[in-house]
Amino acid sequence: MANYFFHISGDQGLDLDEFGIDLPDLEAVCDEAAMTIAGFARDAAMTGGTLPGRAFEICDDEGTHLLTIPFLSGGSKRFSQPAMRSE
């Protein structure tokens, strides 16, 4: 297992992941990123908020950049509650 850091890049710079997470390989890193991004999007949709950044910048223990995983191609997006339909 290796320790991977999921730094979040956005308009305000880089929000550093200070702890990282132990995962077996880069495939597991991508799976973890996908689940986390889905959670961010779900939370933003429920609150009408925005995603916390534009991408994960994945680094290893030595600080070597391994991957960039974007949240959305257009950057952070504000979500709104769906309109209630009255019938």
PDB file of N, CA and C in Angstrom:
ATOM      1  N   MET A   1       0.852  -1.179   0.000  1.00  0.00           N
ATOM      2  CA  MET A   1       0.000   0.000   0.000  1.00  0.00           C
ATOM      3  C   MET A   1       0.892   1.235   0.000  1.00  0.00           C
ATOM      4  N   ALA A   2       0.418   2.253  -0.654  1.00  0.00           N
ATOM      5  CA  ALA A   2       1.132   3.526  -0.697  1.00  0.00           C
ATOM      6  C   ALA A   2       0.204   4.619  -0.193  1.00  0.00           C
ATOM      7  N   ASN A   3       0.781   5.689   0.288  1.00  0.00           N
ATOM      8  CA  ASN A   3       0.004   6.823   0.767  1.00  0.00           C
ATOM      9  C   ASN A   3      -0.120   7.839  -0.372  1.00  0.00           C
ATOM     10  N   TYR A   4      -1.357   8.185  -0.722  1.00  0.00           N
ATOM     11  CA  TYR A   4      -1.632   9.143  -1.785  1.00  0.00           C
ATOM     12  C   TYR A   4      -2.316  10.365  -1.187  1.00  0.00           C
ATOM     13  N   PHE A   5      -1.937  11.535  -1.693  1.00  0.00           N
ATOM     14  CA  PHE A   5      -2.503  12.798  -1.215  1.00  0.00           C
ATOM     15  C   PHE A   5      -3.410  13.384  -2.282  1.00  0.00           C
ATOM     16  N   PHE A   6      -4.614  13.769  -1.876  1.00  0.00           N
ATOM     17  CA  PHE A   6      -5.639  14.292  -2.773  1.00  0.00           C
ATOM     18  C   PHE A   6      -5.745  15.803  -2.550  1.00  0.00           C
ATOM     19  N   HIS A   7      -4.781  16.557  -3.083  1.00  0.00           N
ATOM     20  CA  HIS A   7      -4.831  18.010  -2.979  1.00  0.00           C
ATOM     21  C   HIS A   7      -5.938  18.520  -3.903  1.00  0.00           C
ATOM     22  N   ILE A   8      -6.609  19.589  -3.493  1.00  0.00           N
ATOM     23  CA  ILE A   8      -7.694  20.156  -4.295  1.00  0.00           C
ATOM     24  C   ILE A   8      -7.228  21.487  -4.875  1.00  0.00           C
ATOM     25  N   SER A   9      -7.222  21.572  -6.208  1.00  0.00           N
ATOM     26  CA  SER A   9      -6.860  22.827  -6.856  1.00  0.00           C
ATOM     27  C   SER A   9      -8.125  23.587  -7.231  1.00  0.00           C
ATOM     28  N   GLY A  10      -8.037  24.894  -7.134  1.00  0.00           N
ATOM     29  CA  GLY A  10      -9.180  25.742  -7.460  1.00  0.00           C
ATOM     30  C   GLY A  10      -8.728  27.164  -7.702  1.00  0.00           C
ATOM     31  N   ASP A  11      -9.693  28.059  -7.759  1.00  0.00           N
ATOM     32  CA  ASP A  11      -9.411  29.469  -8.017  1.00  0.00           C
ATOM     33  C   ASP A  11      -8.517  30.087  -6.949  1.00  0.00           C
ATOM     34  N   GLN A  12      -8.577  29.581  -5.735  1.00  0.00           N
ATOM     35  CA  GLN A  12      -7.819  30.137  -4.623  1.00  0.00           C
ATOM     36  C   GLN A  12      -6.451  29.488  -4.454  1.00  0.00           C
ATOM     37  N   GLY A  13      -6.045  28.621  -5.368  1.00  0.00           N
ATOM     38  CA  GLY A  13      -4.767  27.930  -5.262  1.00  0.00           C
ATOM     39  C   GLY A  13      -4.968  26.470  -4.934  1.00  0.00           C
ATOM     40  N   LEU A  14      -4.051  25.929  -4.135  1.00  0.00           N
ATOM     41  CA  LEU A  14      -4.055  24.513  -3.819  1.00  0.00           C
ATOM     42  C   LEU A  14      -4.373  24.313  -2.344  1.00  0.00           C
ATOM     43  N   ASP A  15      -5.411  23.517  -2.063  1.00  0.00           N
ATOM     44  CA  ASP A  15      -5.773  23.144  -0.697  1.00  0.00           C
ATOM     45  C   ASP A  15      -5.118  21.787  -0.438  1.00  0.00           C
ATOM     46  N   LEU A  16      -4.098  21.794   0.418  1.00  0.00           N
ATOM     47  CA  LEU A  16      -3.293  20.594   0.616  1.00  0.00           C
ATOM     48  C   LEU A  16      -3.969  19.576   1.512  1.00  0.00           C
ATOM     49  N   ASP A  17      -3.904  18.328   1.100  1.00  0.00           N
ATOM     50  CA  ASP A  17      -4.327  17.183   1.898  1.00  0.00           C
ATOM     51  C   ASP A  17      -3.149  16.851   2.804  1.00  0.00           C
ATOM     52  N   GLU A  18      -3.307  17.038   4.089  1.00  0.00           N
ATOM     53  CA  GLU A  18      -2.200  16.862   5.026  1.00  0.00           C
ATOM     54  C   GLU A  18      -1.995  15.415   5.459  1.00  0.00           C
ATOM     55  N   PHE A  19      -2.998  14.563   5.252  1.00  0.00           N
ATOM     56  CA  PHE A  19      -2.924  13.198   5.779  1.00  0.00           C
ATOM     57  C   PHE A  19      -2.755  12.132   4.714  1.00  0.00           C
ATOM     58  N   GLY A  20      -3.406  12.291   3.588  1.00  0.00           N
ATOM     59  CA  GLY A  20      -3.362  11.284   2.547  1.00  0.00           C
ATOM     60  C   GLY A  20      -4.200  10.070   2.916  1.00  0.00           C
ATOM     61  N   ILE A  21      -4.167   9.094   2.033  1.00  0.00           N
ATOM     62  CA  ILE A  21      -4.921   7.863   2.246  1.00  0.00           C
ATOM     63  C   ILE A  21      -4.112   6.708   1.669  1.00  0.00           C
ATOM     64  N   ASP A  22      -4.078   5.597   2.393  1.00  0.00           N
ATOM     65  CA  ASP A  22      -3.372   4.403   1.925  1.00  0.00           C
ATOM     66  C   ASP A  22      -4.248   3.647   0.932  1.00  0.00           C
ATOM     67  N   LEU A  23      -3.726   3.460  -0.258  1.00  0.00           N
ATOM     68  CA  LEU A  23      -4.425   2.718  -1.305  1.00  0.00           C
ATOM     69  C   LEU A  23      -3.427   1.822  -2.024  1.00  0.00           C
ATOM     70  N   PRO A  24      -3.904   0.714  -2.608  1.00  0.00           N
ATOM     71  CA  PRO A  24      -2.982  -0.249  -3.203  1.00  0.00           C
ATOM     72  C   PRO A  24      -2.338   0.191  -4.520  1.00  0.00           C
ATOM     73  N   ASP A  25      -3.052   1.017  -5.329  1.00  0.00           N
ATOM     74  CA  ASP A  25      -2.516   1.369  -6.646  1.00  0.00           C
ATOM     75  C   ASP A  25      -3.294   2.554  -7.225  1.00  0.00           C
ATOM     76  N   LEU A  26      -2.866   2.988  -8.420  1.00  0.00           N
ATOM     77  CA  LEU A  26      -3.505   4.152  -9.047  1.00  0.00           C
ATOM     78  C   LEU A  26      -4.946   3.878  -9.473  1.00  0.00           C
ATOM     79  N   GLU A  27      -5.270   2.629  -9.766  1.00  0.00           N
ATOM     80  CA  GLU A  27      -6.667   2.299 -10.088  1.00  0.00           C
ATOM     81  C   GLU A  27      -7.554   2.576  -8.865  1.00  0.00           C
ATOM     82  N   ALA A  28      -7.096   2.196  -7.692  1.00  0.00           N
ATOM     83  CA  ALA A  28      -7.840   2.464  -6.456  1.00  0.00           C
ATOM     84  C   ALA A  28      -7.904   3.966  -6.184  1.00  0.00           C
ATOM     85  N   VAL A  29      -6.851   4.696  -6.535  1.00  0.00           N
ATOM     86  CA  VAL A  29      -6.851   6.155  -6.400  1.00  0.00           C
ATOM     87  C   VAL A  29      -7.965   6.753  -7.255  1.00  0.00           C
ATOM     88  N   CYS A  30      -8.060   6.304  -8.499  1.00  0.00           N
ATOM     89  CA  CYS A  30      -9.106   6.818  -9.402  1.00  0.00           C
ATOM     90  C   CYS A  30     -10.500   6.473  -8.884  1.00  0.00           C
ATOM     91  N   ASP A  31     -10.670   5.277  -8.350  1.00  0.00           N
ATOM     92  CA  ASP A  31     -11.964   4.881  -7.785  1.00  0.00           C
ATOM     93  C   ASP A  31     -12.318   5.767  -6.587  1.00  0.00           C
ATOM     94  N   GLU A  32     -11.347   6.004  -5.714  1.00  0.00           N
ATOM     95  CA  GLU A  32     -11.576   6.855  -4.540  1.00  0.00           C
ATOM     96  C   GLU A  32     -11.919   8.280  -4.965  1.00  0.00           C
ATOM     97  N   ALA A  33     -11.210   8.797  -5.957  1.00  0.00           N
ATOM     98  CA  ALA A  33     -11.488  10.146  -6.457  1.00  0.00           C
ATOM     99  C   ALA A  33     -12.898  10.232  -7.030  1.00  0.00           C
ATOM    100  N   ALA A  34     -13.295   9.227  -7.811  1.00  0.00           N
ATOM    101  CA  ALA A  34     -14.639   9.232  -8.409  1.00  0.00           C
ATOM    102  C   ALA A  34     -15.719   9.225  -7.334  1.00  0.00           C
ATOM    103  N   MET A  35     -15.541   8.408  -6.301  1.00  0.00           N
ATOM    104  CA  MET A  35     -16.537   8.356  -5.218  1.00  0.00           C
ATOM    105  C   MET A  35     -16.584   9.684  -4.451  1.00  0.00           C
ATOM    106  N   THR A  36     -15.424  10.275  -4.218  1.00  0.00           N
ATOM    107  CA  THR A  36     -15.373  11.535  -3.485  1.00  0.00           C
ATOM    108  C   THR A  36     -15.994  12.672  -4.295  1.00  0.00           C
ATOM    109  N   ILE A  37     -15.683  12.733  -5.576  1.00  0.00           N
ATOM    110  CA  ILE A  37     -16.263  13.764  -6.440  1.00  0.00           C
ATOM    111  C   ILE A  37     -17.775  13.611  -6.510  1.00  0.00           C
ATOM    112  N   ALA A  38     -18.270  12.383  -6.606  1.00  0.00           N
ATOM    113  CA  ALA A  38     -19.720  12.147  -6.617  1.00  0.00           C
ATOM    114  C   ALA A  38     -20.352  12.651  -5.320  1.00  0.00           C
ATOM    115  N   GLY A  39     -19.679  12.433  -4.194  1.00  0.00           N
ATOM    116  CA  GLY A  39     -20.173  12.940  -2.910  1.00  0.00           C
ATOM    117  C   GLY A  39     -20.182  14.457  -2.871  1.00  0.00           C
ATOM    118  N   PHE A  40     -19.110  15.089  -3.385  1.00  0.00           N
ATOM    119  CA  PHE A  40     -19.069  16.559  -3.454  1.00  0.00           C
ATOM    120  C   PHE A  40     -20.240  17.078  -4.284  1.00  0.00           C
ATOM    121  N   ALA A  41     -20.475  16.458  -5.446  1.00  0.00           N
ATOM    122  CA  ALA A  41     -21.553  16.904  -6.340  1.00  0.00           C
ATOM    123  C   ALA A  41     -22.919  16.710  -5.692  1.00  0.00           C
ATOM    124  N   ARG A  42     -23.102  15.591  -5.011  1.00  0.00           N
ATOM    125  CA  ARG A  42     -24.375  15.324  -4.320  1.00  0.00           C
ATOM    126  C   ARG A  42     -24.613  16.372  -3.233  1.00  0.00           C
ATOM    127  N   ASP A  43     -23.580  16.655  -2.436  1.00  0.00           N
ATOM    128  CA  ASP A  43     -23.714  17.655  -1.375  1.00  0.00           C
ATOM    129  C   ASP A  43     -24.007  19.036  -1.954  1.00  0.00           C
ATOM    130  N   ALA A  44     -23.307  19.397  -3.026  1.00  0.00           N
ATOM    131  CA  ALA A  44     -23.525  20.705  -3.647  1.00  0.00           C
ATOM    132  C   ALA A  44     -24.934  20.814  -4.220  1.00  0.00           C
ATOM    133  N   ALA A  45     -25.423  19.732  -4.830  1.00  0.00           N
ATOM    134  CA  ALA A  45     -26.771  19.748  -5.397  1.00  0.00           C
ATOM    135  C   ALA A  45     -27.830  19.889  -4.304  1.00  0.00           C
ATOM    136  N   MET A  46     -27.592  19.260  -3.165  1.00  0.00           N
ATOM    137  CA  MET A  46     -28.569  19.303  -2.072  1.00  0.00           C
ATOM    138  C   MET A  46     -28.590  20.666  -1.381  1.00  0.00           C
ATOM    139  N   THR A  47     -27.467  21.352  -1.352  1.00  0.00           N
ATOM    140  CA  THR A  47     -27.385  22.624  -0.628  1.00  0.00           C
ATOM    141  C   THR A  47     -27.427  23.840  -1.538  1.00  0.00           C
ATOM    142  N   GLY A  48     -27.367  23.620  -2.863  1.00  0.00           N
ATOM    143  CA  GLY A  48     -27.295  24.750  -3.786  1.00  0.00           C
ATOM    144  C   GLY A  48     -25.919  25.388  -3.768  1.00  0.00           C
ATOM    145  N   GLY A  49     -24.922  24.656  -3.318  1.00  0.00           N
ATOM    146  CA  GLY A  49     -23.569  25.182  -3.199  1.00  0.00           C
ATOM    147  C   GLY A  49     -22.724  24.898  -4.420  1.00  0.00           C
ATOM    148  N   THR A  50     -21.425  24.987  -4.238  1.00  0.00           N
ATOM    149  CA  THR A  50     -20.480  24.751  -5.318  1.00  0.00           C
ATOM    150  C   THR A  50     -19.537  23.612  -4.934  1.00  0.00           C
ATOM    151  N   LEU A  51     -18.884  23.074  -5.933  1.00  0.00           N
ATOM    152  CA  LEU A  51     -17.852  22.082  -5.679  1.00  0.00           C
ATOM    153  C   LEU A  51     -16.658  22.791  -5.047  1.00  0.00           C
ATOM    154  N   PRO A  52     -15.869  22.076  -4.231  1.00  0.00           N
ATOM    155  CA  PRO A  52     -14.809  22.735  -3.475  1.00  0.00           C
ATOM    156  C   PRO A  52     -13.563  23.070  -4.285  1.00  0.00           C
ATOM    157  N   GLY A  53     -13.548  22.811  -5.555  1.00  0.00           N
ATOM    158  CA  GLY A  53     -12.386  23.110  -6.385  1.00  0.00           C
ATOM    159  C   GLY A  53     -12.624  22.656  -7.800  1.00  0.00           C
ATOM    160  N   ARG A  54     -11.550  22.577  -8.553  1.00  0.00           N
ATOM    161  CA  ARG A  54     -11.651  22.185  -9.953  1.00  0.00           C
ATOM    162  C   ARG A  54     -11.114  20.793 -10.234  1.00  0.00           C
ATOM    163  N   ALA A  55     -10.147  20.357  -9.409  1.00  0.00           N
ATOM    164  CA  ALA A  55      -9.521  19.063  -9.683  1.00  0.00           C
ATOM    165  C   ALA A  55      -8.796  18.548  -8.446  1.00  0.00           C
ATOM    166  N   PHE A  56      -8.598  17.238  -8.414  1.00  0.00           N
ATOM    167  CA  PHE A  56      -7.675  16.640  -7.460  1.00  0.00           C
ATOM    168  C   PHE A  56      -6.302  16.632  -8.111  1.00  0.00           C
ATOM    169  N   GLU A  57      -5.304  17.030  -7.372  1.00  0.00           N
ATOM    170  CA  GLU A  57      -3.911  16.879  -7.779  1.00  0.00           C
ATOM    171  C   GLU A  57      -3.364  15.771  -6.889  1.00  0.00           C
ATOM    172  N   ILE A  58      -3.166  14.602  -7.451  1.00  0.00           N
ATOM    173  CA  ILE A  58      -2.754  13.432  -6.685  1.00  0.00           C
ATOM    174  C   ILE A  58      -1.227  13.384  -6.631  1.00  0.00           C
ATOM    175  N   CYS A  59      -0.705  13.282  -5.413  1.00  0.00           N
ATOM    176  CA  CYS A  59       0.743  13.190  -5.200  1.00  0.00           C
ATOM    177  C   CYS A  59       1.056  11.990  -4.308  1.00  0.00           C
ATOM    178  N   ASP A  60       2.313  11.525  -4.385  1.00  0.00           N
ATOM    179  CA  ASP A  60       2.751  10.445  -3.514  1.00  0.00           C
ATOM    180  C   ASP A  60       3.424  11.013  -2.268  1.00  0.00           C
ATOM    181  N   ASP A  61       3.973  10.141  -1.430  1.00  0.00           N
ATOM    182  CA  ASP A  61       4.632  10.543  -0.181  1.00  0.00           C
ATOM    183  C   ASP A  61       5.794  11.508  -0.393  1.00  0.00           C
ATOM    184  N   GLU A  62       6.438  11.420  -1.547  1.00  0.00           N
ATOM    185  CA  GLU A  62       7.589  12.271  -1.825  1.00  0.00           C
ATOM    186  C   GLU A  62       7.190  13.595  -2.452  1.00  0.00           C
ATOM    187  N   GLY A  63       5.879  13.805  -2.662  1.00  0.00           N
ATOM    188  CA  GLY A  63       5.397  15.039  -3.262  1.00  0.00           C
ATOM    189  C   GLY A  63       5.396  15.025  -4.777  1.00  0.00           C
ATOM    190  N   THR A  64       5.671  13.875  -5.364  1.00  0.00           N
ATOM    191  CA  THR A  64       5.669  13.751  -6.824  1.00  0.00           C
ATOM    192  C   THR A  64       4.234  13.762  -7.335  1.00  0.00           C
ATOM    193  N   HIS A  65       3.962  14.654  -8.291  1.00  0.00           N
ATOM    194  CA  HIS A  65       2.630  14.737  -8.890  1.00  0.00           C
ATOM    195  C   HIS A  65       2.420  13.521  -9.782  1.00  0.00           C
ATOM    196  N   LEU A  66       1.334  12.787  -9.546  1.00  0.00           N
ATOM    197  CA  LEU A  66       1.047  11.569 -10.299  1.00  0.00           C
ATOM    198  C   LEU A  66      -0.097  11.729 -11.281  1.00  0.00           C
ATOM    199  N   LEU A  67      -1.158  12.401 -10.852  1.00  0.00           N
ATOM    200  CA  LEU A  67      -2.377  12.525 -11.658  1.00  0.00           C
ATOM    201  C   LEU A  67      -3.073  13.837 -11.363  1.00  0.00           C
ATOM    202  N   THR A  68      -3.801  14.338 -12.352  1.00  0.00           N
ATOM    203  CA  THR A  68      -4.776  15.401 -12.150  1.00  0.00           C
ATOM    204  C   THR A  68      -6.124  14.821 -12.546  1.00  0.00           C
ATOM    205  N   ILE A  69      -7.081  14.885 -11.620  1.00  0.00           N
ATOM    206  CA  ILE A  69      -8.415  14.353 -11.893  1.00  0.00           C
ATOM    207  C   ILE A  69      -9.406  15.497 -11.759  1.00  0.00           C
ATOM    208  N   PRO A  70      -9.904  16.017 -12.903  1.00  0.00           N
ATOM    209  CA  PRO A  70     -10.824  17.170 -12.855  1.00  0.00           C
ATOM    210  C   PRO A  70     -12.189  16.792 -12.300  1.00  0.00           C
ATOM    211  N   PHE A  71     -12.802  17.771 -11.613  1.00  0.00           N
ATOM    212  CA  PHE A  71     -14.170  17.575 -11.114  1.00  0.00           C
ATOM    213  C   PHE A  71     -15.152  17.793 -12.255  1.00  0.00           C
ATOM    214  N   LEU A  72     -15.010  18.906 -12.959  1.00  0.00           N
ATOM    215  CA  LEU A  72     -15.866  19.256 -14.093  1.00  0.00           C
ATOM    216  C   LEU A  72     -14.994  19.924 -15.139  1.00  0.00           C
ATOM    217  N   SER A  73     -15.315  19.738 -16.398  1.00  0.00           N
ATOM    218  CA  SER A  73     -14.487  20.340 -17.440  1.00  0.00           C
ATOM    219  C   SER A  73     -14.523  21.861 -17.388  1.00  0.00           C
ATOM    220  N   GLY A  74     -15.620  22.440 -16.895  1.00  0.00           N
ATOM    221  CA  GLY A  74     -15.729  23.898 -16.838  1.00  0.00           C
ATOM    222  C   GLY A  74     -15.348  24.485 -15.505  1.00  0.00           C
ATOM    223  N   GLY A  75     -14.788  23.709 -14.601  1.00  0.00           N
ATOM    224  CA  GLY A  75     -14.419  24.215 -13.286  1.00  0.00           C
ATOM    225  C   GLY A  75     -15.556  24.033 -12.306  1.00  0.00           C
ATOM    226  N   SER A  76     -15.494  24.749 -11.198  1.00  0.00           N
ATOM    227  CA  SER A  76     -16.527  24.632 -10.170  1.00  0.00           C
ATOM    228  C   SER A  76     -17.863  25.090 -10.728  1.00  0.00           C
ATOM    229  N   LYS A  77     -18.897  24.470 -10.278  1.00  0.00           N
ATOM    230  CA  LYS A  77     -20.235  24.794 -10.775  1.00  0.00           C
ATOM    231  C   LYS A  77     -21.178  24.963  -9.603  1.00  0.00           C
ATOM    232  N   ARG A  78     -22.021  25.964  -9.686  1.00  0.00           N
ATOM    233  CA  ARG A  78     -23.045  26.158  -8.669  1.00  0.00           C
ATOM    234  C   ARG A  78     -24.240  25.305  -9.046  1.00  0.00           C
ATOM    235  N   PHE A  79     -24.740  24.586  -8.065  1.00  0.00           N
ATOM    236  CA  PHE A  79     -25.906  23.732  -8.252  1.00  0.00           C
ATOM    237  C   PHE A  79     -27.111  24.404  -7.632  1.00  0.00           C
ATOM    238  N   SER A  80     -28.255  24.152  -8.209  1.00  0.00           N
ATOM    239  CA  SER A  80     -29.486  24.675  -7.609  1.00  0.00           C
ATOM    240  C   SER A  80     -30.449  23.530  -7.403  1.00  0.00           C
ATOM    241  N   GLN A  81     -31.335  23.739  -6.445  1.00  0.00           N
ATOM    242  CA  GLN A  81     -32.354  22.736  -6.170  1.00  0.00           C
ATOM    243  C   GLN A  81     -33.286  22.630  -7.367  1.00  0.00           C
ATOM    244  N   PRO A  82     -33.699  21.426  -7.741  1.00  0.00           N
ATOM    245  CA  PRO A  82     -34.661  21.304  -8.817  1.00  0.00           C
ATOM    246  C   PRO A  82     -35.997  21.927  -8.407  1.00  0.00           C
ATOM    247  N   ALA A  83     -36.658  22.533  -9.375  1.00  0.00           N
ATOM    248  CA  ALA A  83     -37.950  23.143  -9.104  1.00  0.00           C
ATOM    249  C   ALA A  83     -38.970  22.066  -8.763  1.00  0.00           C
ATOM    250  N   MET A  84     -39.824  22.359  -7.814  1.00  0.00           N
ATOM    251  CA  MET A  84     -40.900  21.428  -7.456  1.00  0.00           C
ATOM    252  C   MET A  84     -42.004  21.571  -8.490  1.00  0.00           C
ATOM    253  N   ARG A  85     -42.511  20.449  -8.960  1.00  0.00           N
ATOM    254  CA  ARG A  85     -43.590  20.480  -9.934  1.00  0.00           C
ATOM    255  C   ARG A  85     -44.919  20.402  -9.204  1.00  0.00           C
ATOM    256  N   SER A  86     -45.808  21.246  -9.587  1.00  0.00           N
ATOM    257  CA  SER A  86     -47.157  21.152  -9.034  1.00  0.00           C
ATOM    258  C   SER A  86     -48.084  20.686 -10.157  1.00  0.00           C
ATOM    259  N   GLU A  87     -48.947  19.758  -9.804  1.00  0.00           N
ATOM    260  CA  GLU A  87     -49.853  19.228 -10.838  1.00  0.00           C
ATOM    261  C   GLU A  87     -51.283  19.430 -10.458  1.00  0.00           C
TER     262      GLU A  87
END
